[in-house]
Coordinates of C-alpha atoms in Angstrom, one line a residue:
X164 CA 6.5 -4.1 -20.2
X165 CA 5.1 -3.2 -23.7
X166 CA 5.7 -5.6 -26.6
X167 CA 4.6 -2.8 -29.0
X168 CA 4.4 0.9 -28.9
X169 CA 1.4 2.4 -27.6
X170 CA 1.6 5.5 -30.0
X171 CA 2.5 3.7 -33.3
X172 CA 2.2 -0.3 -32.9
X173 CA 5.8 -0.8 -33.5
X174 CA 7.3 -4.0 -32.1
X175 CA 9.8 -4.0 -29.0
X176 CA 9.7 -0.5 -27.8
X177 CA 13.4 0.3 -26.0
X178 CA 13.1 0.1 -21.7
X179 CA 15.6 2.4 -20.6
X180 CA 16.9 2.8 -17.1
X181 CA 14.1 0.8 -15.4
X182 CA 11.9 3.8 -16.1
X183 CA 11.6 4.9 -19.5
X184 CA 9.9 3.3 -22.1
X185 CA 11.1 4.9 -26.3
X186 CA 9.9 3.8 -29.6
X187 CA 12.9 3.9 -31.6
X188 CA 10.2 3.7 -35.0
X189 CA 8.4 7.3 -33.9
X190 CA 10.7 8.8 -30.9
X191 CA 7.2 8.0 -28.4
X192 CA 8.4 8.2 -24.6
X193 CA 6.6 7.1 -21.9
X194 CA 7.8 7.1 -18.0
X195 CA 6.9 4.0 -15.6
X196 CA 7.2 6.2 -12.7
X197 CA 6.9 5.2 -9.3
X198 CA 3.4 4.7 -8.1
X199 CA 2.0 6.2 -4.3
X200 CA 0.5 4.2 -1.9
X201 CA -0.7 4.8 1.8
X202 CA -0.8 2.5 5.3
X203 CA -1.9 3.6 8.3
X204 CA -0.7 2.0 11.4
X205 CA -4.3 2.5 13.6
X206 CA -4.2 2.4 17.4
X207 CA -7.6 1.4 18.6
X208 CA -7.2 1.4 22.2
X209 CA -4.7 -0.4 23.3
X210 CA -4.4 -2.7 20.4
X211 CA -3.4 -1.8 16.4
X212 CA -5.7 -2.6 13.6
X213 CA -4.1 -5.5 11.2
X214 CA -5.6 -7.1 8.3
X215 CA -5.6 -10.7 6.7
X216 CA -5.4 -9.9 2.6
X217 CA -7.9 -11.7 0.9
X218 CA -5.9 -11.5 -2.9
X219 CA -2.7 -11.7 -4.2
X220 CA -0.4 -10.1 -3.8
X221 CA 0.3 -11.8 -0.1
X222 CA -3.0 -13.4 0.2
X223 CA -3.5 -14.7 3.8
X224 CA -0.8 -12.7 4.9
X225 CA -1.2 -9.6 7.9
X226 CA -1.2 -6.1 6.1
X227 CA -2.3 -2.6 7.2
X228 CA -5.7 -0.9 5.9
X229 CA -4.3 1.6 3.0
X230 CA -4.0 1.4 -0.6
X231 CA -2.8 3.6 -3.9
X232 CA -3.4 6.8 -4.3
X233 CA -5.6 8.1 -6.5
X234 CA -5.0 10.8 -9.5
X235 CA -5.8 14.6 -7.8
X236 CA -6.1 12.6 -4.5
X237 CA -3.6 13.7 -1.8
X238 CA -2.2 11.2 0.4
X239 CA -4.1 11.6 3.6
X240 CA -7.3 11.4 1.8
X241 CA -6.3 8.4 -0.2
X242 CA -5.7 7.4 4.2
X243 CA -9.5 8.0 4.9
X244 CA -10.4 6.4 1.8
X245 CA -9.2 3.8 2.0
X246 CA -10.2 3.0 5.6
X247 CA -13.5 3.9 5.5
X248 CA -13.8 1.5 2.3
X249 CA -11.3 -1.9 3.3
X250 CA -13.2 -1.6 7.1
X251 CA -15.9 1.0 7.3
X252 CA -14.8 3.5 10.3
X253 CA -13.4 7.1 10.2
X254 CA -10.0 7.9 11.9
X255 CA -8.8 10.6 13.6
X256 CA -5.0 12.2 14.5
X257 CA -3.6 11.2 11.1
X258 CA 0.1 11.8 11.0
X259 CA 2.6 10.7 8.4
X260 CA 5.4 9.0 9.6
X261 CA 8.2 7.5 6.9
X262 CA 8.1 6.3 3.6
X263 CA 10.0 2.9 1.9
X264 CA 10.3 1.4 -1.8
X265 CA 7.9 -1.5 -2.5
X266 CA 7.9 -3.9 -5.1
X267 CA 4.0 -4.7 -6.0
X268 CA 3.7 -7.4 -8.7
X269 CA 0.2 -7.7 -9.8
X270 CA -1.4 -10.2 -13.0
X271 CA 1.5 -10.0 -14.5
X272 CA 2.7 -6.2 -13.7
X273 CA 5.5 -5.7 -11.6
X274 CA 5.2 -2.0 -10.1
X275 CA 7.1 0.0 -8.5
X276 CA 6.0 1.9 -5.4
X277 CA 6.3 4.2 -2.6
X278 CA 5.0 3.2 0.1
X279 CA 3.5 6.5 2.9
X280 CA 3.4 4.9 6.4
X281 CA 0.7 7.1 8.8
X282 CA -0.2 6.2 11.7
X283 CA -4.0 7.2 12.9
X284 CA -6.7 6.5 15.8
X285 CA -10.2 4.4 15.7
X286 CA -12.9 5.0 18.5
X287 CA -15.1 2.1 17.2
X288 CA -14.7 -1.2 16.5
X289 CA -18.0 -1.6 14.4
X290 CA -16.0 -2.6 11.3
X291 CA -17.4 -3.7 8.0
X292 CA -14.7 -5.5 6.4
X293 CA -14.3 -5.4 2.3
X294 CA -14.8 -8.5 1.5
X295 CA -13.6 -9.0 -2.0
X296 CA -9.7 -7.7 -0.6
X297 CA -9.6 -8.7 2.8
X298 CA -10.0 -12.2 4.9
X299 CA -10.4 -10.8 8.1
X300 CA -9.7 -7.8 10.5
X301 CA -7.8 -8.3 13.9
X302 CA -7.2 -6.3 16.7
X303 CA -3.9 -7.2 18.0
X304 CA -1.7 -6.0 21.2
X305 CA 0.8 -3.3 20.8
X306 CA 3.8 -5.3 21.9
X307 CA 2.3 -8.8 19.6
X308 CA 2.4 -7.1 15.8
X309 CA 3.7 -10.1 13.9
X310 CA 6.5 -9.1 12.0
X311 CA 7.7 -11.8 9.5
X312 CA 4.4 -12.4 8.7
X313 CA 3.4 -9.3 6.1
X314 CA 3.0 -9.1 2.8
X315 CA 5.1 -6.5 1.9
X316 CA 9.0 -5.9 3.2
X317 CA 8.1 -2.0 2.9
X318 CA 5.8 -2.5 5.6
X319 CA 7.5 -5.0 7.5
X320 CA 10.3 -2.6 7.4
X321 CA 8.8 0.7 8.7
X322 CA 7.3 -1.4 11.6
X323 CA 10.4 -2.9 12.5
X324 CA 12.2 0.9 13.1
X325 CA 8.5 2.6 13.8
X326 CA 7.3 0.3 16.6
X327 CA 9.9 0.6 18.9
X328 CA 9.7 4.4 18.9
X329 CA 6.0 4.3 19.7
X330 CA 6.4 1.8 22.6
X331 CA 8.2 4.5 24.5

């Protein structure tokens, strides 16, 4: 993670645990806790909003519009944030629904995260699509969401034990 310590520039701070970083020159500690992220599942009609990433991590591979959350940001309005910047429309009926550990690696960086699955509603399909993060923007049938094909495992993973319990 660090190759020197951020307080006092001595080489090879300790990494304990997976999660805590000490200087064993000044006593320094630092945690590498467990960053928050958001995805929300968006019924628009009778079809769910999927997106193709555009950038690694998973690029070309089917995602859900979200993101991290951002410091003093709570996690619904990191939801409509996010939306209204990765595809330009407001939601409505945001509900939480489950949460699952994700491993994000990113230029170099692997971090760890918790990923908050919502699920939300679009009237509109006049989306503007963020094109530096995202290929494309599908509307696909309830019943056709293609698992084995997402970038992340969290994701994959809610879907597989969420989906079935919104079908009914």
């Amino acid at each position: 993670m660090f190759r020197f310590c951020p307080h006092c520039a001595a080489p090879a701070p300790l990494f304990l645990n997976e999660k805590k970083i000490m200087c064993e020159n000044c006593g320094f500690q630092i945690y590498h806790n467990t960053a928050a992220a958001v995805a929300v599942l968006i019924e628009c009609g009778d079809r769910y909003i999927l997106l193709k990433r555009g950038r690694e991590p998973g690029k070309g591979l089917w995602d859900l519009p979200g993101g991290f959350i951002d410091p003093d940001e709570t996690a619904e309005d990191a939801c409509r944030r996010e939306i209204r910047e990765e595809i330009g429309v407001e939601i409505r009926d945001l509900a939480y629904l489950t949460s699952h550990p994700n491993t994000y690696p990113y230029k170099g960086i692997t971090y760890k995260t918790c990923d908050l699955l919502f699920t939300a509603r679009c009237d509109s399909e006049d989306f503007i699509r963020q094109e530096d993060e995202i290929d494309a923007i599908e509307l696909v049938q309830k019943n056709s969401v293609p698992l084995g094909r997402f970038a992340f495992k969290s994701i994959e993973n809610m879907l597989k034990v969420i989906l079935p319990k919104l079908d009914n």
